Short mmCIF file of C-alpha atoms and ligand atoms in Angstrom, two decimals:
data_model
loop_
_atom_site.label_atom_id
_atom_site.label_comp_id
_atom_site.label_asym_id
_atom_site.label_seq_id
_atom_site.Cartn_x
_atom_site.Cartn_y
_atom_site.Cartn_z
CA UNK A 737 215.09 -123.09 38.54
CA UNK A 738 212.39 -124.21 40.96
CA UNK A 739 211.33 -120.96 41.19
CA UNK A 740 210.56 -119.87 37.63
CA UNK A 741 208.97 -123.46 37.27
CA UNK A 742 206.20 -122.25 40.53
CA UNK A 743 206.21 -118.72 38.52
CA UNK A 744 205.08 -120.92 35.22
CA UNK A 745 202.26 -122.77 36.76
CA UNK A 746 201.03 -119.52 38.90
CA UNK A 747 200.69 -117.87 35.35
CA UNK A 748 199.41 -120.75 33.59
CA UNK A 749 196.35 -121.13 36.46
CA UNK A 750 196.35 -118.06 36.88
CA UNK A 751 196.79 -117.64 40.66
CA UNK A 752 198.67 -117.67 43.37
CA UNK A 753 196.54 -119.63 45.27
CA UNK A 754 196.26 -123.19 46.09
CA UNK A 755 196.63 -125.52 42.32
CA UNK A 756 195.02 -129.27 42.76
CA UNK A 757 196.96 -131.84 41.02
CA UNK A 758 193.44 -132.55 38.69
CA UNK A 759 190.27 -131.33 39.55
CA UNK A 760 186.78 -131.56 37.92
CA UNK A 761 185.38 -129.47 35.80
CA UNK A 762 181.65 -129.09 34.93
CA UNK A 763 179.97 -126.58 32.68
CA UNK A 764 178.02 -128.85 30.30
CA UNK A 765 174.36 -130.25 31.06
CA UNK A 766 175.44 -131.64 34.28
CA UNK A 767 173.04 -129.88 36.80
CA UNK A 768 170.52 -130.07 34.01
CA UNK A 769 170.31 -134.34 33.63
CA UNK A 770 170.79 -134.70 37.83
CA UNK A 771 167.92 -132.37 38.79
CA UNK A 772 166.06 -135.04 36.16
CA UNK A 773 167.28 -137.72 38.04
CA UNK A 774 166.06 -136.09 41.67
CA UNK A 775 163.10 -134.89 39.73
CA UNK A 776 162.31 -138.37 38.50
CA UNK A 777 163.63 -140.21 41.39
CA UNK A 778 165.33 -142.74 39.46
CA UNK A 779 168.48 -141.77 41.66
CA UNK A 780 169.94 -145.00 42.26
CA UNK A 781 170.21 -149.04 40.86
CA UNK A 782 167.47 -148.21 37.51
CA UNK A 783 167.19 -145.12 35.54
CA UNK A 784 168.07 -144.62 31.91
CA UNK A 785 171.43 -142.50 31.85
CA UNK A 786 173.24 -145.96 32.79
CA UNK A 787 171.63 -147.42 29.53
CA UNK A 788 173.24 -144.30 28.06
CA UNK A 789 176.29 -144.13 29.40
CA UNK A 790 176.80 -147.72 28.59
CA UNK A 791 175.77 -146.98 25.12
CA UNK A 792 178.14 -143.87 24.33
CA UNK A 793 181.69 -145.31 26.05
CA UNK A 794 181.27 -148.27 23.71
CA UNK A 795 180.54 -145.42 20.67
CA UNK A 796 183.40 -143.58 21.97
CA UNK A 797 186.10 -146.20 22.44
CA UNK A 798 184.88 -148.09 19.66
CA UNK A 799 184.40 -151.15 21.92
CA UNK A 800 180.96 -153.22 21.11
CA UNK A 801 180.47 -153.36 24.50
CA UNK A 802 180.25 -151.47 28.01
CA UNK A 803 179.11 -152.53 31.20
CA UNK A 804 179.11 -149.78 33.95
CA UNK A 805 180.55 -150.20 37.40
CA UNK A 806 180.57 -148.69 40.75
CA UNK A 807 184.45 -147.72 40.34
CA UNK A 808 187.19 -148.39 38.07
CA UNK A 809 188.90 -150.75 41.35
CA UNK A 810 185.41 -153.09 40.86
CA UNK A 811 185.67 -152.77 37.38
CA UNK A 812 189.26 -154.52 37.82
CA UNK A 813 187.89 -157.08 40.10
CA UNK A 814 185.32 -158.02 37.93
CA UNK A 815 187.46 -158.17 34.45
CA UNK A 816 189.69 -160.91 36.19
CA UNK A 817 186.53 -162.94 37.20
CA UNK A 818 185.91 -162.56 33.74
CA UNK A 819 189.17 -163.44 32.84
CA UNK A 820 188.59 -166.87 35.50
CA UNK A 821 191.59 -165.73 37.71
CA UNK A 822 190.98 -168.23 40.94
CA UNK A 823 193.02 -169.08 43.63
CA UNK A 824 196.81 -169.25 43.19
CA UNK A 825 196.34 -168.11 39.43
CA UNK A 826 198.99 -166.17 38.87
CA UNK A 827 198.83 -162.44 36.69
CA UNK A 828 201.27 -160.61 35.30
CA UNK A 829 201.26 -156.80 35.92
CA UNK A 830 203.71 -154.16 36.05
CA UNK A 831 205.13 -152.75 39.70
CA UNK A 832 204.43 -149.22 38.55
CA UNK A 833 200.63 -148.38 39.19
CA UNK A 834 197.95 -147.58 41.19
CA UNK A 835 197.09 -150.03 44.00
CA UNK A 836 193.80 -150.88 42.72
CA UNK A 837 195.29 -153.06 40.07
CA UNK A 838 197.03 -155.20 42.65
CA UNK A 839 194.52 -155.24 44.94
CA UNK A 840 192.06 -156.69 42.36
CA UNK A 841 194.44 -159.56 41.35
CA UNK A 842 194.17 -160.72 45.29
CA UNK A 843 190.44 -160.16 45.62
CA UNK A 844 190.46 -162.93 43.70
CA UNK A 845 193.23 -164.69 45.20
CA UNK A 846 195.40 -164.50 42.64
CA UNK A 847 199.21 -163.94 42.67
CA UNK A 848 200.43 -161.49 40.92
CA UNK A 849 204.20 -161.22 38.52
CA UNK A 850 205.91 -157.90 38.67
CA UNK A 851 207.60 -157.09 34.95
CA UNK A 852 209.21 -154.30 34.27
CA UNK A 853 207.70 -151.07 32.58
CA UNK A 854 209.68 -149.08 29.46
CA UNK A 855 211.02 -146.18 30.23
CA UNK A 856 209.18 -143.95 27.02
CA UNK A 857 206.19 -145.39 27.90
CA UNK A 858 205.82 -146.26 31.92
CA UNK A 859 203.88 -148.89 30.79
CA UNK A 860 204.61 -152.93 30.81
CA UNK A 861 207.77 -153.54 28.77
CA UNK A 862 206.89 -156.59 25.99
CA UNK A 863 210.78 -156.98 25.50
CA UNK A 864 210.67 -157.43 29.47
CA UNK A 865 207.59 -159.66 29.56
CA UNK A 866 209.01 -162.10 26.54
CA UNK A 867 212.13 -162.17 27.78
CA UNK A 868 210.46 -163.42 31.48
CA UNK A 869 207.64 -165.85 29.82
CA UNK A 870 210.32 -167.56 27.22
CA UNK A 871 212.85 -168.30 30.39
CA UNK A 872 210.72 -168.88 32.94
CA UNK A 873 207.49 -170.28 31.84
CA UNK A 874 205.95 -174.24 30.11
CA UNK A 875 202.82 -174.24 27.67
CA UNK A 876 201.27 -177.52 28.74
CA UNK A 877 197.33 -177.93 27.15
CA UNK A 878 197.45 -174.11 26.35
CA UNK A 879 198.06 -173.18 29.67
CA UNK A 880 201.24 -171.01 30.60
CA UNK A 881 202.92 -172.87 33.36
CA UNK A 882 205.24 -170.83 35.58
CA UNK A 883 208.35 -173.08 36.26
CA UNK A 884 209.17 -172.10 39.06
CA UNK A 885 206.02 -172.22 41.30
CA UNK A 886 203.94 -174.65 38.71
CA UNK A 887 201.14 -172.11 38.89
CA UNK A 888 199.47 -171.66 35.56
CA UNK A 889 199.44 -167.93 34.81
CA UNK A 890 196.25 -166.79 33.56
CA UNK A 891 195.83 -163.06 32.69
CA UNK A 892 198.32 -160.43 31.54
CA UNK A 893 197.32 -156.93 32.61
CA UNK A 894 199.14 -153.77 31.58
CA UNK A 895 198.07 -150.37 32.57
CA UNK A 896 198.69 -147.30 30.33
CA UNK A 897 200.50 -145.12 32.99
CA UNK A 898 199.18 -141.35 33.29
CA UNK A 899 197.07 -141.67 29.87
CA UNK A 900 200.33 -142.88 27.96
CA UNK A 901 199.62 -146.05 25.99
CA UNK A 902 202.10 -148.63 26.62
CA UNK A 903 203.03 -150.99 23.45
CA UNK A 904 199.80 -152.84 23.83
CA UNK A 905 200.36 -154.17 20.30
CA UNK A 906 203.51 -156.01 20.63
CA UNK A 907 202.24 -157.25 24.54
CA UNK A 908 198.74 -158.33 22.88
CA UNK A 909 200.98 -160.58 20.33
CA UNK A 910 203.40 -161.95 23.07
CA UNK A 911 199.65 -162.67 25.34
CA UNK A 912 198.27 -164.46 22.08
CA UNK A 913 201.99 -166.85 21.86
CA UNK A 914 201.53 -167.49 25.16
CA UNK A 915 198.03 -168.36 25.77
CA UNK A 916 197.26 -165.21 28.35
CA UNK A 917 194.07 -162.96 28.48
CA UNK A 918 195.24 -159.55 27.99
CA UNK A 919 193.17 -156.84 30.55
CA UNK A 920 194.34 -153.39 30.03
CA UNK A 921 193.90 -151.31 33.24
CA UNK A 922 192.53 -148.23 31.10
CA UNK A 923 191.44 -146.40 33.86
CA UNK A 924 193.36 -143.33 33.16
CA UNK A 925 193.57 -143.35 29.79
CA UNK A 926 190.18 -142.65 28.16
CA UNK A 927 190.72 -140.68 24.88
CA UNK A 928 193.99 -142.08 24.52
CA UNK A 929 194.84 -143.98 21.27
CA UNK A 930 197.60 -146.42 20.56
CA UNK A 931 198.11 -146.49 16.38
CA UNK A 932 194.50 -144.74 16.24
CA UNK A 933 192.73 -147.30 18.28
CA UNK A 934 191.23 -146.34 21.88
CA UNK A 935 193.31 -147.91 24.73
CA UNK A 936 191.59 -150.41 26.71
CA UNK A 937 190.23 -151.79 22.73
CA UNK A 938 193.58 -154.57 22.39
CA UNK A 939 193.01 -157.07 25.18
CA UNK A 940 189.97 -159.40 25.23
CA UNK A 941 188.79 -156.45 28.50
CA UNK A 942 189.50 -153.34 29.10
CA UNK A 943 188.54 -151.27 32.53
CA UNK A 944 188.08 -147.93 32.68
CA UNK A 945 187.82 -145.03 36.19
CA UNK A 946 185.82 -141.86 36.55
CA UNK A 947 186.65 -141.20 39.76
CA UNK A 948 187.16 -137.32 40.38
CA UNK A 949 190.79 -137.48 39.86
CA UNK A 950 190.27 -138.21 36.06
CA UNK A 951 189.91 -136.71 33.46
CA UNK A 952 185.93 -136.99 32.94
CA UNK A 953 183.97 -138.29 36.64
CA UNK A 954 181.12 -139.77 37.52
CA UNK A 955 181.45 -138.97 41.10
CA UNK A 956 182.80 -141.88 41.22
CA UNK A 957 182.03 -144.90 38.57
CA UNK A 958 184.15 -147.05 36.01
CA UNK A 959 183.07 -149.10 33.30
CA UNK A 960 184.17 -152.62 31.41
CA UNK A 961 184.50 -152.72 27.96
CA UNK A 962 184.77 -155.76 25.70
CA UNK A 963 184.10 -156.67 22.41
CA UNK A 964 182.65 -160.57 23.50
CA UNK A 965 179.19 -160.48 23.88
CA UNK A 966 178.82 -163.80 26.23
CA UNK A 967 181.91 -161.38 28.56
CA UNK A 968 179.70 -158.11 28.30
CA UNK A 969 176.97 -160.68 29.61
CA UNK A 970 178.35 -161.81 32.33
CA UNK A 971 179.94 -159.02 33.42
CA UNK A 972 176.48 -156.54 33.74
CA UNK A 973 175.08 -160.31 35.51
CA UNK A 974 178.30 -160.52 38.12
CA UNK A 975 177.71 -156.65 38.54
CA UNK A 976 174.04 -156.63 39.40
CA UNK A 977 173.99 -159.28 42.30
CA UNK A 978 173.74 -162.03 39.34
CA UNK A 979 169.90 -161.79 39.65
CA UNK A 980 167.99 -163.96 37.41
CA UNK A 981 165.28 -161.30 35.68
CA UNK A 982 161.90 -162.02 36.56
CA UNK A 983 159.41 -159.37 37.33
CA UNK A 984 159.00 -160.12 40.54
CA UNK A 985 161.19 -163.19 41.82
CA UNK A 986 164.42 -163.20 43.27
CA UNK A 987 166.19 -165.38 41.93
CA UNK A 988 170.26 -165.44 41.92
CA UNK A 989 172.41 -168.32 40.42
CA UNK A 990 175.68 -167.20 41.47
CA UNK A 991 177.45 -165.09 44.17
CA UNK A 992 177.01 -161.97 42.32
CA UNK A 993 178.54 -158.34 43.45
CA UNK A 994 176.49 -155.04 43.91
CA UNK A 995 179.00 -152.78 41.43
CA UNK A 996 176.44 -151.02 39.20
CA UNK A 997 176.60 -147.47 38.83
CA UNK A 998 173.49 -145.84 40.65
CA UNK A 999 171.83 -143.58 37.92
CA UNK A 1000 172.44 -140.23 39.48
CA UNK A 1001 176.26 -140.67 38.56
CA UNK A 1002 175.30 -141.74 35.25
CA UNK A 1003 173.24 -138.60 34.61
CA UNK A 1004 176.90 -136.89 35.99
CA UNK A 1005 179.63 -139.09 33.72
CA UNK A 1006 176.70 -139.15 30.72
CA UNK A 1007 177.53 -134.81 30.35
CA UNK A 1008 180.82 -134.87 31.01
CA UNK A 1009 181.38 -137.27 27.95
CA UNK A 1010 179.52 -134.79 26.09
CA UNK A 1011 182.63 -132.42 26.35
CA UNK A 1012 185.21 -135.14 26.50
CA UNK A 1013 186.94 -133.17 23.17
CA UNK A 1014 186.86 -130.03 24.98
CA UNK A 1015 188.59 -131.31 27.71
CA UNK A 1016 191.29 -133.37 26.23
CA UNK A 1017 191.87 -130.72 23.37
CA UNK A 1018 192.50 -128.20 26.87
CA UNK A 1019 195.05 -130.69 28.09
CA UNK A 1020 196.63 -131.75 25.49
CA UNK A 1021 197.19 -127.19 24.72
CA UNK A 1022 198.11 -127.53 28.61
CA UNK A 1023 201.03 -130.45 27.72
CA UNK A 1024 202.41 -128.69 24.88
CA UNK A 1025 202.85 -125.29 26.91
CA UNK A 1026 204.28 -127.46 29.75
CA UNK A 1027 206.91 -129.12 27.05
CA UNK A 1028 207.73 -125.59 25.13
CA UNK A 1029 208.54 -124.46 28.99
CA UNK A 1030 210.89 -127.30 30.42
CA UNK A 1031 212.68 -127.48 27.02
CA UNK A 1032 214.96 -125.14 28.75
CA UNK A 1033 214.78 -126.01 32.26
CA UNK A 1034 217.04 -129.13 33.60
CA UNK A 1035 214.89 -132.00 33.41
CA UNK A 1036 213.22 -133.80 31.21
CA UNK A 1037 209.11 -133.34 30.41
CA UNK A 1038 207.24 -136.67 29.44
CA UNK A 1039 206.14 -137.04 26.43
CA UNK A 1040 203.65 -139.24 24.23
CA UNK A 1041 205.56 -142.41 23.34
CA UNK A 1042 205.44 -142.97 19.78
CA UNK A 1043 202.45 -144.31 17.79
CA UNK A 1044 200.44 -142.72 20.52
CA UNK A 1045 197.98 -139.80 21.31
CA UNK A 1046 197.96 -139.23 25.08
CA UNK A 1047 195.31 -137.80 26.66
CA UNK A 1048 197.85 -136.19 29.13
CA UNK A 1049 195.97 -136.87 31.84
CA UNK A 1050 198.96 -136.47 34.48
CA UNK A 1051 201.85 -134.37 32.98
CA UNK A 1052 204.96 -135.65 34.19
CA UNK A 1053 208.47 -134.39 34.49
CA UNK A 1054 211.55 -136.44 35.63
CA UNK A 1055 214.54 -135.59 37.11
CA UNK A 1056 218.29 -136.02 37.06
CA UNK A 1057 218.41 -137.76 40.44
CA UNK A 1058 215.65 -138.43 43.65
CA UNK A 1059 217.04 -135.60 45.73
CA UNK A 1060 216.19 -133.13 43.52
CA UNK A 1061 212.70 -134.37 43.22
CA UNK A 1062 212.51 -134.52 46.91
CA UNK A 1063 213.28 -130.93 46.98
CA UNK A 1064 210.88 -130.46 44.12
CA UNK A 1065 207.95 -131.76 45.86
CA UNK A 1066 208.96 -130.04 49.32
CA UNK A 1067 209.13 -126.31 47.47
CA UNK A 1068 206.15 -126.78 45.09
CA UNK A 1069 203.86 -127.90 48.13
CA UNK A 1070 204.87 -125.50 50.59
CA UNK A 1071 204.20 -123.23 47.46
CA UNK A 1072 200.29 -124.18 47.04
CA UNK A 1073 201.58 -126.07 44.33
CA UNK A 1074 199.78 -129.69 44.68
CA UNK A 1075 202.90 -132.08 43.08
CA UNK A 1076 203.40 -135.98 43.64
CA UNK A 1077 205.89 -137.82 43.14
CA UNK A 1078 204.70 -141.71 41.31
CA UNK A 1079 202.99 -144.39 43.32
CA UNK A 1080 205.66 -146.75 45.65
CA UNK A 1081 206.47 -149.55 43.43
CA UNK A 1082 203.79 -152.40 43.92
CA UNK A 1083 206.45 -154.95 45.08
CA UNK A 1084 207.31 -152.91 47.59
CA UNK A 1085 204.27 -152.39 49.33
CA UNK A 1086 203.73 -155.02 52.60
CA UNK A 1087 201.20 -156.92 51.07
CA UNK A 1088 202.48 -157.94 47.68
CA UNK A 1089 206.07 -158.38 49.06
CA UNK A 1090 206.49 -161.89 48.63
CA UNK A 1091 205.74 -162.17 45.10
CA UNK A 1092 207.42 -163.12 42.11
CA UNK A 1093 208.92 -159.82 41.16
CA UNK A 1094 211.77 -159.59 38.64
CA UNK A 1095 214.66 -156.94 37.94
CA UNK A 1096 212.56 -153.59 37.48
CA UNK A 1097 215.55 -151.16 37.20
CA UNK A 1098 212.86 -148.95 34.94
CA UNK A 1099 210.38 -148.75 37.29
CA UNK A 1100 213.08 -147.73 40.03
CA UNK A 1101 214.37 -145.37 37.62
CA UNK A 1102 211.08 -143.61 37.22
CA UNK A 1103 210.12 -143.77 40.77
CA UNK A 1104 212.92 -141.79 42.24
CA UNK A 1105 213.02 -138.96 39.62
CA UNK A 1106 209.20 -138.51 38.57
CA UNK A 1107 206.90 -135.95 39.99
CA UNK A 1108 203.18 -135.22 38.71
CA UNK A 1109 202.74 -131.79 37.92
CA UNK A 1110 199.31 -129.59 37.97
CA UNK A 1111 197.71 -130.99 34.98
CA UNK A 1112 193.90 -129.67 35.56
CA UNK A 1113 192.10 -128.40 31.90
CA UNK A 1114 193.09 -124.71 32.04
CA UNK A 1115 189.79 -123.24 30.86
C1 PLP B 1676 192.06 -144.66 39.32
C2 PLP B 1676 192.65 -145.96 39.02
C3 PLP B 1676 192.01 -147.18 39.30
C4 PLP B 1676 190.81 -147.31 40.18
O1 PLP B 1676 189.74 -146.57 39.88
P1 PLP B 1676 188.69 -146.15 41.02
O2 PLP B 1676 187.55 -145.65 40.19
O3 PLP B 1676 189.32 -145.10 41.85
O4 PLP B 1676 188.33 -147.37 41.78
C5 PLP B 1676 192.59 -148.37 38.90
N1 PLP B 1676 193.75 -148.38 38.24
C6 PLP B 1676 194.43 -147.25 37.98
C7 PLP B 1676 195.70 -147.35 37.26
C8 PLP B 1676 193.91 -146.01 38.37
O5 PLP B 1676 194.61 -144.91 38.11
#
């Protein structure tokens, strides 16, 4: 079975050589607006193609606002500043992503909750999440008091896992009862739409990656969006060094960050987002191929949960058990087939160990038996 699935994706890429998990693609203006940049030399901090990026993401996702960032991990960082996660706040977050989500919660020394994710979705579970904030937490003042460490928890933040929108509806509701700013971690899900609205649209901020992994890069970059003004405010002030303008003075009035995207990957993102149809319309053929082909092979192929369009950035197959997985990932990569199996669960990892973390038999689940597949736009 292994072997007719390396025979599909040699056919589908055409090759025999080595297949990247995602790689970039550019044929658009892309040389075109960065020799502009070089020619201009408005390379770096000013330049107009953050203006414009900034401009079209909030078109695109429907958002009123967008505030562009050095990466998607500062863009995380920044959104729970926003969000006024301090010190022993806690934040609630599933143990099923990317690092960068953690990691943000304790740059601003913040604790975070681990809640399980659904299995449809890989994405926080709301039945999870109300089921842990009705047992387990006190509003006092409209604060969410966690019993059992008295810490007031501040933020909610979900991530739509592989481009698959959890059920941010239902988790924005549960947020609302319980007095908690909803962030969605968005960063691998632009283009994806939960009921017809983009992801990263629900919670009061959304963050956003274009790292070179995803589906459209800036080199690398990432980007806030919000639909609060006085938040889209502070967030360009926190991400420019919080400089006061003035022609000529410097001024600051608070410790601000240097995350702004330099222009040059502006210029790169701001053509890539021309094609962004082209490219999900290639992935979304690519998933559909993928799903017609493991209909009949033992396992199952992951599909968009329902009310959802998917931008399929990662396709995803899991398996009947972890040591067939393990032999999955040995044959396809000793193939020159580039497979992964999901990120170690967050709670696991040394430095998040000793936090709150409750039963996660989902996120188990989907650890042992899921593998990322090739999932690169075929054109
Ligand atoms: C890629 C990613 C990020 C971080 O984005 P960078 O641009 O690489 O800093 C954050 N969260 C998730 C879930 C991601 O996949």
């Amino acid at each position: 079975m292994f072997e007719d699935i390396i025979d599909f994706i040699q056919k589908t890429y055409k090759t025999k050589n080595l297949i990247p998990l995602h790689e970039p693609k550019f044929f658009g203006n892309e040389k075109k607006y960065l020799n502009e940049c070089i020619d201009s030399t408005f390379v770096s901090s000013v330049g107009k193609y953050v203006d414009i990026f900034e401009k079209k993401i909030a078109e695109y996702t429907g958002a009123k606002y967008a505030v562009a960032t050095s990466n998607g991990t500062s863009a995380l960082h920044i959104a729970l500043l926003l969000a006024n996660v301090e010190d022993g706040d806690e934040v609630i977050t599933q143990p099923l992503t990317f690092v960068a989500t953690c990691n943000a919660i304790r740059y601003c020394g913040g604790r975070p909750i681990f809640i399980d994710v659904d299995k449809d979705t890989m994405g926080l579970s709301p039945t999870a999440l109300r089921s842990f904030l009705a047992n387990n937490t006190t509003i006092k003042n409209k604060r969410c008091i966690n019993n059992s460490t008295g810490k007031v928890i501040k933020a909610c933040m979900p991530m739509h896992t592989y481009g698959h929108p959890c059920k941010i509806d239902e988790i924005k509701e549960i947020c609302i009862q319980y007095s908690l700013i909803l962030i969605e971690d968005a960063a691998e899900s632009i283009g994806s739409k939960f009921k017809q609205k983009h992801t990263g649209t629900f919670g009061q901020i959304g963050i956003m990656s274009f790292n070179g992994n995803k589906i459209i890069t800036a080199g690398g970059g990432g980007c806030i969006i919000t639909d609060n003004h006085t938040l889209a405010k502070k967030a360009k002030h926190l991400t420019t060094t919080a400089k006061v303008p003035h022609k000529w003075n410097f001024n600051h009035d608070m410790v601000g960050y240097n995350y702004r995207m330099p222009n040059l990957n502006a210029a790169l993102v701001v053509a890539q987002l021309e094609n962004i149809d082209k490219f999900i319309s290639s992935k979304r053929q690519l998933s559909e191929d993928y799903k017609a082909f493991f209909s009949n092979i033992d396992c199952t192929f992951f599909e968009e949960p329902i009310n959802s369009k998917s931008n399929y950035w990662l396709n995803t197959i899991v398996f009947k058990n972890k040591k067939q997985r393990d032999l999955f990932l040995k044959i396809t990569n000793d193939n020159g087939i580039m497979t992964r199996p999901i990120w170690q669960l967050m709670n696991e990892l040394e430095m998040f160990k000793s936090y709150e973390c409750t039963s996660i038999d989902n996120a188990k689940y989907l650890e042992e038996r899921s593998v990322n597949i090739p999932s690169s736009p075929t054109f």
